[in-house]
mmCIF file of C-alpha atoms in Angstrom:
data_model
loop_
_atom_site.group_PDB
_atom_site.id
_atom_site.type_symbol
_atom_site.label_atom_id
_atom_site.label_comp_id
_atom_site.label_asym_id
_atom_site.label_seq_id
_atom_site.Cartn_x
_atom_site.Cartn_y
_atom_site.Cartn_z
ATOM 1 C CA UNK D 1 0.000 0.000 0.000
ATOM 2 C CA UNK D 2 1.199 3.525 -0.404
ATOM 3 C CA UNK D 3 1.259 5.268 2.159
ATOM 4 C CA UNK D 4 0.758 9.121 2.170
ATOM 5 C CA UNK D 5 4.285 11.255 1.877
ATOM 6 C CA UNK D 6 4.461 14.328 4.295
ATOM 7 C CA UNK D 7 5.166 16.430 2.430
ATOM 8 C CA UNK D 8 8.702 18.353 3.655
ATOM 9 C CA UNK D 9 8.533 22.375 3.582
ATOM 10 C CA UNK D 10 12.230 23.225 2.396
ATOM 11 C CA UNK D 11 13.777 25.746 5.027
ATOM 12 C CA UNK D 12 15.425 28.211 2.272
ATOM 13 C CA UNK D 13 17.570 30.525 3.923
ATOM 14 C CA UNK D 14 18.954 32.551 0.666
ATOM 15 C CA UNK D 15 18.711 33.894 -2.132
ATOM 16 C CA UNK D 16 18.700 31.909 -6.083
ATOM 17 C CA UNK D 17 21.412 29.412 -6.217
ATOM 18 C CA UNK D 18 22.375 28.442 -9.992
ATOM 19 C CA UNK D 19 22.004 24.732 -10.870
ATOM 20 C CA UNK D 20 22.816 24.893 -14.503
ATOM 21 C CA UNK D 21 26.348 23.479 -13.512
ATOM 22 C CA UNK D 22 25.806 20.562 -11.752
ATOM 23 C CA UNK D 23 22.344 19.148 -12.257
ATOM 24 C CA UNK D 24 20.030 17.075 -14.199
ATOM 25 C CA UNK D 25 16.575 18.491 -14.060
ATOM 26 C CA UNK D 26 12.937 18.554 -14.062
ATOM 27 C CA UNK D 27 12.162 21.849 -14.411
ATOM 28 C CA UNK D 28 11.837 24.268 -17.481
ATOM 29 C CA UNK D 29 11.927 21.025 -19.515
ATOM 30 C CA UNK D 30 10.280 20.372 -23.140
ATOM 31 C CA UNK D 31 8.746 17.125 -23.570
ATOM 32 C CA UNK D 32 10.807 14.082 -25.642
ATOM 33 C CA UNK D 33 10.515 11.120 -26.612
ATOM 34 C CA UNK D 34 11.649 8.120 -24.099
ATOM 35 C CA UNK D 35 14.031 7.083 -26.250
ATOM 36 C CA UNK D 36 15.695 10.122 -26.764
ATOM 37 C CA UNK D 37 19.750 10.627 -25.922
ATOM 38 C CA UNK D 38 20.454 11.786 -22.534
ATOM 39 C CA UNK D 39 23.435 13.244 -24.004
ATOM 40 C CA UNK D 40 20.837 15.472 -25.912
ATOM 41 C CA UNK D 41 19.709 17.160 -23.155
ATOM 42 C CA UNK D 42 21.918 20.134 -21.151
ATOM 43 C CA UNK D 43 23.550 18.824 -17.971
ATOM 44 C CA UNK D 44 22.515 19.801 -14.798
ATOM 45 C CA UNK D 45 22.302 17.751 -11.480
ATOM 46 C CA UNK D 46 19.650 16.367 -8.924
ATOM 47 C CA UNK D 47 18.185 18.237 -6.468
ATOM 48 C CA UNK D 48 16.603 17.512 -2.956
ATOM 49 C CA UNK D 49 14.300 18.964 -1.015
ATOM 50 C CA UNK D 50 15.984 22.510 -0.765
ATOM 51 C CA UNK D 51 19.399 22.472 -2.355
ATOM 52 C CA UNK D 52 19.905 22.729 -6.218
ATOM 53 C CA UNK D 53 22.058 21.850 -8.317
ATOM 54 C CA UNK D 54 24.368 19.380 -7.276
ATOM 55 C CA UNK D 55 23.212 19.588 -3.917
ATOM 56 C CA UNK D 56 19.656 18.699 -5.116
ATOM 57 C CA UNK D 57 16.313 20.460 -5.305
ATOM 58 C CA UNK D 58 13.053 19.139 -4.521
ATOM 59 C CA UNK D 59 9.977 19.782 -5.125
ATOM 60 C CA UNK D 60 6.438 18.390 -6.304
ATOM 61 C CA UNK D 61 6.300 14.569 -6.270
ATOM 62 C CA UNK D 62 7.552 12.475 -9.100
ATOM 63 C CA UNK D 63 6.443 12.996 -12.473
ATOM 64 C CA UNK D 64 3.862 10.265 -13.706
ATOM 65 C CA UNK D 65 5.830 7.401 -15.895
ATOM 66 C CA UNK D 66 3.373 7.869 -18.889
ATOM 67 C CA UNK D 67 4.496 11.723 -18.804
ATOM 68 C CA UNK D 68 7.108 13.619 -20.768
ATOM 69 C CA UNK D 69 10.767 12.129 -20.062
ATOM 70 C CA UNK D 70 12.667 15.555 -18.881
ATOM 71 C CA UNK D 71 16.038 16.431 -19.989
ATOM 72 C CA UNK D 72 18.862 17.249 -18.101
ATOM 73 C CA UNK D 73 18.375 21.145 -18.416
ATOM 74 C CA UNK D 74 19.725 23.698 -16.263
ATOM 75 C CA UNK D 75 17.381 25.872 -14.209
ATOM 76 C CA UNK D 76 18.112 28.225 -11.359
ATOM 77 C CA UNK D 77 15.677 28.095 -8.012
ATOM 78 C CA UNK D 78 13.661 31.118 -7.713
ATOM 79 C CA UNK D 79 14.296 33.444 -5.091
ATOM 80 C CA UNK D 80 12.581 33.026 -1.804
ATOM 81 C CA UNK D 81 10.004 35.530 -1.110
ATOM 82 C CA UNK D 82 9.213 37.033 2.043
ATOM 83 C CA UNK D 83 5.452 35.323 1.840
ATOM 84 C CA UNK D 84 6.918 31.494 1.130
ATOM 85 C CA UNK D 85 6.142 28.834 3.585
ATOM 86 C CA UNK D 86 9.177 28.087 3.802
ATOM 87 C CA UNK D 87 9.813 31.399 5.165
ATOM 88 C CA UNK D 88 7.082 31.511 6.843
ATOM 89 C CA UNK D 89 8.303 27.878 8.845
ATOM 90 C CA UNK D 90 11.482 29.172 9.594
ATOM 91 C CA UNK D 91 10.845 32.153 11.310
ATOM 92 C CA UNK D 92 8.420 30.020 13.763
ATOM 93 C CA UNK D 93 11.394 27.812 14.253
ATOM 94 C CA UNK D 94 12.090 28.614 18.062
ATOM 95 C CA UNK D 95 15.578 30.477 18.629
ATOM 96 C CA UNK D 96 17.194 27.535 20.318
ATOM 97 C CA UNK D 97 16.432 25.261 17.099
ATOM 98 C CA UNK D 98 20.640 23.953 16.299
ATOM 99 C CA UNK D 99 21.800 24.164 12.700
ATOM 100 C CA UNK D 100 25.065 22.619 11.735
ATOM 101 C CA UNK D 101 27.126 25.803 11.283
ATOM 102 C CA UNK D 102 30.843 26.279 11.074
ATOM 103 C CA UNK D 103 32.806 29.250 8.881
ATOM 104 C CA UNK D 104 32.838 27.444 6.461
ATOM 105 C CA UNK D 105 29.463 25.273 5.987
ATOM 106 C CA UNK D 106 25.761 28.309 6.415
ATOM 107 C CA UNK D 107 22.462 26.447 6.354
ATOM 108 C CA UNK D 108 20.774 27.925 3.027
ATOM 109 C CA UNK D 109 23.783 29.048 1.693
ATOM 110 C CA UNK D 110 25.529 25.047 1.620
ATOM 111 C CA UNK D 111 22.824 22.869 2.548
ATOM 112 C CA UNK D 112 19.194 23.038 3.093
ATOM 113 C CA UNK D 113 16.761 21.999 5.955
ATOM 114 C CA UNK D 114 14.075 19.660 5.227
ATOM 115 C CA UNK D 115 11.120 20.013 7.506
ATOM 116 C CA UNK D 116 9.588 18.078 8.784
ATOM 117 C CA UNK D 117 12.703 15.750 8.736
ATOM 118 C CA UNK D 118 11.996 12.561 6.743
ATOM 119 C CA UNK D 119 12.242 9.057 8.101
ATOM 120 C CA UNK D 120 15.549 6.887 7.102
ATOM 121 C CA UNK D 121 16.195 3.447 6.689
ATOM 122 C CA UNK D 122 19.218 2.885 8.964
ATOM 123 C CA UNK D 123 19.631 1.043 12.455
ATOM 124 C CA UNK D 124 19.494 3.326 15.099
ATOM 125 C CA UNK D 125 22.328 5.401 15.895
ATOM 126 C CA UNK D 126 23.515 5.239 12.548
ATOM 127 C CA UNK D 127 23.091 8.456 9.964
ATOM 128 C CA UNK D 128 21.836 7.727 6.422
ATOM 129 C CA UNK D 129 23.084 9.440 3.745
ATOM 130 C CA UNK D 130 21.033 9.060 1.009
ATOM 131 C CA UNK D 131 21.554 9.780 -2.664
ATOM 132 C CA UNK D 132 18.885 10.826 -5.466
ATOM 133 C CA UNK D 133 20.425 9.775 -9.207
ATOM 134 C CA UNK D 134 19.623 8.587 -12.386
ATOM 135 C CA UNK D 135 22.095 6.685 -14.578
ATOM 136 C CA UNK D 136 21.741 8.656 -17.501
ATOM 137 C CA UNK D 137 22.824 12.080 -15.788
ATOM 138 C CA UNK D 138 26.488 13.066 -16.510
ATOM 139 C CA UNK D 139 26.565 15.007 -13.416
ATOM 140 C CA UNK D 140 26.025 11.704 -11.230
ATOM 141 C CA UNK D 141 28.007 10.198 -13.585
ATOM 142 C CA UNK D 142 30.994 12.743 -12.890
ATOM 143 C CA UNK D 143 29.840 12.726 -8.900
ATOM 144 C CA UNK D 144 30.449 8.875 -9.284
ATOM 145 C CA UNK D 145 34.051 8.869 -8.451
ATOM 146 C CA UNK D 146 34.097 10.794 -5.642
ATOM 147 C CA UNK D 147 31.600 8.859 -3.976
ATOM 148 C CA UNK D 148 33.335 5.997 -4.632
ATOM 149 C CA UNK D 149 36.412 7.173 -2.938
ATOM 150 C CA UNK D 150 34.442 8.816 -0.270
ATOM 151 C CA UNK D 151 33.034 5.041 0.787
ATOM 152 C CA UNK D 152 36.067 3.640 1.696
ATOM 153 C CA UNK D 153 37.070 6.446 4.376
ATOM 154 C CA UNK D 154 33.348 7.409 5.315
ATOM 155 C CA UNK D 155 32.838 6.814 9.114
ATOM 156 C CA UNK D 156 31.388 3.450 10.128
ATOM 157 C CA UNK D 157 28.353 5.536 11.600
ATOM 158 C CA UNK D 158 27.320 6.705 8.116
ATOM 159 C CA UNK D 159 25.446 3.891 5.880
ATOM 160 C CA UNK D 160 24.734 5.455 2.468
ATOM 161 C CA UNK D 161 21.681 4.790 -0.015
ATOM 162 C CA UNK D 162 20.962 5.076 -3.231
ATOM 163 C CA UNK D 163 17.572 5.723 -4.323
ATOM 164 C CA UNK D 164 16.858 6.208 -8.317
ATOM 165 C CA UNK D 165 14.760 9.399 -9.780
ATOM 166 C CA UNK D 166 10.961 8.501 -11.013
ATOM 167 C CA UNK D 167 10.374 11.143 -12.825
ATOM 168 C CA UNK D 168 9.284 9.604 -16.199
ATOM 169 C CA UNK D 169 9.458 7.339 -18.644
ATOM 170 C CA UNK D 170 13.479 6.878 -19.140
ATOM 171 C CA UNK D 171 14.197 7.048 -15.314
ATOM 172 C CA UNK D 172 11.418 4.432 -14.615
ATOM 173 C CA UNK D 173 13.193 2.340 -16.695
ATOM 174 C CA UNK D 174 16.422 2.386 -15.727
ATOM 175 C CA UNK D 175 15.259 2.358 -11.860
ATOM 176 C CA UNK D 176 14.049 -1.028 -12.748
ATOM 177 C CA UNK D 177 17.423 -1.925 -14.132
ATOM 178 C CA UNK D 178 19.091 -0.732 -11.073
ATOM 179 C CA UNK D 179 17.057 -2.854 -8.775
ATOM 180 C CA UNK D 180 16.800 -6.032 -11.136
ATOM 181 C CA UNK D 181 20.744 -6.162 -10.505
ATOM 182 C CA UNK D 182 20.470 -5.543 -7.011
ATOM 183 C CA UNK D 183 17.180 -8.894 -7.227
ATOM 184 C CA UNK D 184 20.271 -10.628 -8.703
ATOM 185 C CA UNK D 185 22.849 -9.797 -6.381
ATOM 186 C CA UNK D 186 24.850 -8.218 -8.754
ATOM 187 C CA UNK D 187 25.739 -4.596 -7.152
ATOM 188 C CA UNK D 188 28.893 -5.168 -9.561
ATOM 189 C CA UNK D 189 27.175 -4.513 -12.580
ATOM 190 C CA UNK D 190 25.919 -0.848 -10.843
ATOM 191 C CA UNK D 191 29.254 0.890 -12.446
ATOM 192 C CA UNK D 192 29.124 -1.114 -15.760
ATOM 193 C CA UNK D 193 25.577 0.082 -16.618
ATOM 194 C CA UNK D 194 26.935 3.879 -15.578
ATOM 195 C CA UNK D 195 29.763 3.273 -18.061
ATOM 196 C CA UNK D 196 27.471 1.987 -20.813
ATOM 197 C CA UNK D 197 24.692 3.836 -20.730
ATOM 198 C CA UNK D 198 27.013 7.523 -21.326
ATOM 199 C CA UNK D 199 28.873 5.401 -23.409
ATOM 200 C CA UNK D 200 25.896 4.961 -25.777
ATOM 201 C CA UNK D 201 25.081 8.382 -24.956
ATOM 202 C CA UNK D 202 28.211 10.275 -26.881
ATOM 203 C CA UNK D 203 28.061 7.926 -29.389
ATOM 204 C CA UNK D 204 24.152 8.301 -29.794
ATOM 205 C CA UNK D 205 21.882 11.552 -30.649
ATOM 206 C CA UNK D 206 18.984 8.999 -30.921
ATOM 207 C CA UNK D 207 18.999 6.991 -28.041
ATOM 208 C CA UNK D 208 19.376 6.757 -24.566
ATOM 209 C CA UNK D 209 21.411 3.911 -23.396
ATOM 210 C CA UNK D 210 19.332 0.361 -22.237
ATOM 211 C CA UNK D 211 16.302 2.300 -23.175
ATOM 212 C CA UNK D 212 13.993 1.558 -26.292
ATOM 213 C CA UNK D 213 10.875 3.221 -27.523
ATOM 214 C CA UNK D 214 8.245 0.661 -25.986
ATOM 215 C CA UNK D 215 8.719 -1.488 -22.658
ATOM 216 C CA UNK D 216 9.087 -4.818 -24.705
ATOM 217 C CA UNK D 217 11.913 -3.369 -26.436
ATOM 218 C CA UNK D 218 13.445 -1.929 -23.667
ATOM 219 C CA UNK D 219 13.320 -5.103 -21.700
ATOM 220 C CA UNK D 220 15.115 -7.122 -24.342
ATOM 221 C CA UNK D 221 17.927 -4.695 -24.648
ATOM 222 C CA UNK D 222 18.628 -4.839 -20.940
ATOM 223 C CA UNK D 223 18.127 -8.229 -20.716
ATOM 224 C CA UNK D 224 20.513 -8.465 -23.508
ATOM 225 C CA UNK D 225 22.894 -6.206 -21.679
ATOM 226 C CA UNK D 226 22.919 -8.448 -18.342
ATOM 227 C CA UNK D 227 23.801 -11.681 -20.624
ATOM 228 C CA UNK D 228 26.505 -10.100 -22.124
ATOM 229 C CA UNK D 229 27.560 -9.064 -18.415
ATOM 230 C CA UNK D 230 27.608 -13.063 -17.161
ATOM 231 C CA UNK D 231 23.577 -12.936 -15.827
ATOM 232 C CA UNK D 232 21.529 -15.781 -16.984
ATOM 233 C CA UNK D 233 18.223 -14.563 -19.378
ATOM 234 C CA UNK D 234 15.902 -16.517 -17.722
ATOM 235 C CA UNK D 235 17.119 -15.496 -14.359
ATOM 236 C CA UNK D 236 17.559 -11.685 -15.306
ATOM 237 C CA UNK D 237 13.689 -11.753 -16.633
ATOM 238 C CA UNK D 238 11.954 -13.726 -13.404
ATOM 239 C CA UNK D 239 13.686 -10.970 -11.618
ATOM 240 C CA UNK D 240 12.850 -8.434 -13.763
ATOM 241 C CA UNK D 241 9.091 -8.070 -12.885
ATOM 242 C CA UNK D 242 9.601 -9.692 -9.445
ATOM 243 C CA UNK D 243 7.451 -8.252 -6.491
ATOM 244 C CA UNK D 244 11.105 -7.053 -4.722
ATOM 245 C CA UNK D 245 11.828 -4.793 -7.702
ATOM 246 C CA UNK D 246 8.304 -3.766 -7.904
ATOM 247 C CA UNK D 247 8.396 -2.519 -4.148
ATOM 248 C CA UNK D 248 11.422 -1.006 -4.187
ATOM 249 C CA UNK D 249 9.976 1.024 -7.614
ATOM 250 C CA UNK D 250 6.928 1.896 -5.512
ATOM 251 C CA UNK D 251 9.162 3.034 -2.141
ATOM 252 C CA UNK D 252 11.570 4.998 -4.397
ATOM 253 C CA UNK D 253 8.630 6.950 -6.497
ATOM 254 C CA UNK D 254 7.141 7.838 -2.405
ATOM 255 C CA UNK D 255 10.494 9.058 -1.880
ATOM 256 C CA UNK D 256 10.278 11.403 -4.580
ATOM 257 C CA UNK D 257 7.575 12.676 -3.391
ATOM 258 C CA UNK D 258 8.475 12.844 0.323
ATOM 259 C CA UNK D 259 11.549 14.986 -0.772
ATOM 260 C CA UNK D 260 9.848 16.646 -3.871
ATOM 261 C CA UNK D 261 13.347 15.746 -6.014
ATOM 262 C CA UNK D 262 13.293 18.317 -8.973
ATOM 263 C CA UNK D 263 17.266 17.821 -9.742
ATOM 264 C CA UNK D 264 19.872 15.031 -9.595
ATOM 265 C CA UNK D 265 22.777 14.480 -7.880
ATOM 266 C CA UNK D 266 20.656 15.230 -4.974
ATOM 267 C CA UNK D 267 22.416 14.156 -1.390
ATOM 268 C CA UNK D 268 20.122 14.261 1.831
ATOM 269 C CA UNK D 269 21.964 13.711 5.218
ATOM 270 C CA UNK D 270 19.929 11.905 7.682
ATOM 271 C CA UNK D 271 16.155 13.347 6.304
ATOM 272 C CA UNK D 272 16.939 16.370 7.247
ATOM 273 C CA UNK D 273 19.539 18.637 5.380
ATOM 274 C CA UNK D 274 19.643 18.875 1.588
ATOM 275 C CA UNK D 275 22.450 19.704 -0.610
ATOM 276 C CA UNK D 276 24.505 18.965 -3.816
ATOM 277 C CA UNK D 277 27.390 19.574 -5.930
ATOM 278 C CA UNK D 278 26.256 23.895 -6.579
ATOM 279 C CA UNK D 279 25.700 24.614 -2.923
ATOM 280 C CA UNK D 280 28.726 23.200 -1.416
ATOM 281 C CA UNK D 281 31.096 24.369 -4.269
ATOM 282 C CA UNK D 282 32.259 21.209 -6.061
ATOM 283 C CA UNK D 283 32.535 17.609 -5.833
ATOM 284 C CA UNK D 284 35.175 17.540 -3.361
ATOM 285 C CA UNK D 285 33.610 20.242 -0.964
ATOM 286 C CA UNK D 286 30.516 18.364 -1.109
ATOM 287 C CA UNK D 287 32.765 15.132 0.544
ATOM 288 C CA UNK D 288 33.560 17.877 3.166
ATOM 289 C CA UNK D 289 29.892 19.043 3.685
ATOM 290 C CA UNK D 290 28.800 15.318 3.992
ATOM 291 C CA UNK D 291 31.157 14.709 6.629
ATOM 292 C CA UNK D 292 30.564 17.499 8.403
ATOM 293 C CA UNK D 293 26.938 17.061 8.483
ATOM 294 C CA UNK D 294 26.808 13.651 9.145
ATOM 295 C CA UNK D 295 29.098 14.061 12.267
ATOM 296 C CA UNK D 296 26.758 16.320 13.396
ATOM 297 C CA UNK D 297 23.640 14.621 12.984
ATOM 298 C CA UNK D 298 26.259 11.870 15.101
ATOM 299 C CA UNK D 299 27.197 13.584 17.885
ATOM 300 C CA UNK D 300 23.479 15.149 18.392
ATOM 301 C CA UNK D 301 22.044 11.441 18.464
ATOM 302 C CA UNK D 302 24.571 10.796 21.163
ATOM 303 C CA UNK D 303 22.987 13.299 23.592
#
């Protein structure tokens, strides 16, 4: 059953941030066909529930999967106004509320607050840091790597998800590649399909890697893809349509709506602060921000 999102009011503490740098995203998009090349579209990254650009925007729940497929366009948040909710929530915040602050990380400046906080998936005491992306975006493509390195020194207290964007035709489609290899057990094959699918995509202005025009077709080129990558075809299609992909489908399009995602890469630290590769200055800083927050979040759990 589905259950009915909260829906988080983003705490926006400044002004327009750009995210035509560093984000694929929903808004300001024109409508094209589901098989068009993501390489067609103009880069920008995820967003969460406050933060563009890298750090992620969010807003309005995910886009229906029989809807326009939206290019990875670059959009800049509006301004806050003195009459948004958001606004409006933060100044009834009481003065003692405690915001991760340091001279070099501001809350709306680097990160976002998402409130009310959304729930996580971790054990207790642990922070999740949770990741919005879609494996046709060349910004979480280039964000890749530096996650990568960043899980083999993150703290043991952080556990780290990755949730794919729903937004429409394209993304559903490759979300349900994502979690037939995880059905399989093959989490190996995660960095393969990344390579192949912008692979296809600079070689391509017609297509969009491992996705065809129609769901048959689209299913036989994956399924294609996975036997040439050592996964058995019957296997690959029992799991395909199995009710574990199907759920985790269903809980990623709630989270879309729970955070209102309207640009990927979008990184949210424990449900509760927003932010990407624009607000914390680059892929690296972002690392830094991560850290920082998720220590925080740590230490506050503690007392």
């Amino acid at each position: 059953m589905t259950r009915t999102p909260s829906l988080p009011i983003v705490i926006t503490l400044s002004a327009t941030a750009l995210l035509a740098l560093s984000a694929c995203s929903r808004q300001s998009q024109a409508p094209q066909p589901a098989a068009q090349s993501a390489a067609q579209s103009a880069p920008t990254t995820a967003a969460s529930p406050a933060s563009p650009a890298d750090s992620g925007q969010q807003t309005a729940g995910g886009q229906s999967a029989s809807g326009p497929t939206p290019s990875s366009s670059a959009t800049s948040t509006p301004s806050a106004d003195t009459s948004s909710p958001s606004l409006e929530h933060l100044a009834a915040l009481p003065a003692s509320a405690a915001l991760p602050t340091s001279s070099e990380w501001k809350p709306g400046v680097n990160y976002d607050v998402i409130t009310p906080a959304q729930p996580t998936t971790v054990a207790p005491g642990k922070v999740e840091v949770l990741e919005v992306f879609w494996l046709a975006c060349p910004h979480c493509y280039a964000l890749e790597p530096y996650i990568q390195q960043w899980l083999k020194t993150k703290p043991s207290y952080v556990e780290f998800v990755r949730v794919p964007v729903m937004w429409g035709p394209v993304q559903h489609a490759h979300a349900r590649l994502y979690y037939t290899l995880q059905a399989l057990g093959r989490d190996d094959l995660f960095e393969k399909a990344f390579t192949y699918i912008h692979n296809v995509d600079m070689q391509s202005n017609t297509e969009s890697g491992l996705v065809a025009d129609d769901k048959d077709q689209t299913f036989k080129e994956q399924q294609a893809w996975a036997v040439q990558n050592g996964i058995n075809a019957d296997a690959f299609a029992q799991a395909y349509n199995s009710f574990f992909v199907n759920t985790q489908l269903q809980q990623a399009e709630e989270t879309m709506n729970d955070y209102q995602v309207q640009q990927v890469p979008f990184i949210a630290v424990d449900g509760r602060f927003g932010t990407g590769v624009e607000k914390a200055g680059g892929p690296n800083k972002l690392i830094s921000l991560v850290n920082f927050l998720s220590a925080w979040e740590h230490d506050h759990k503690q007392e």
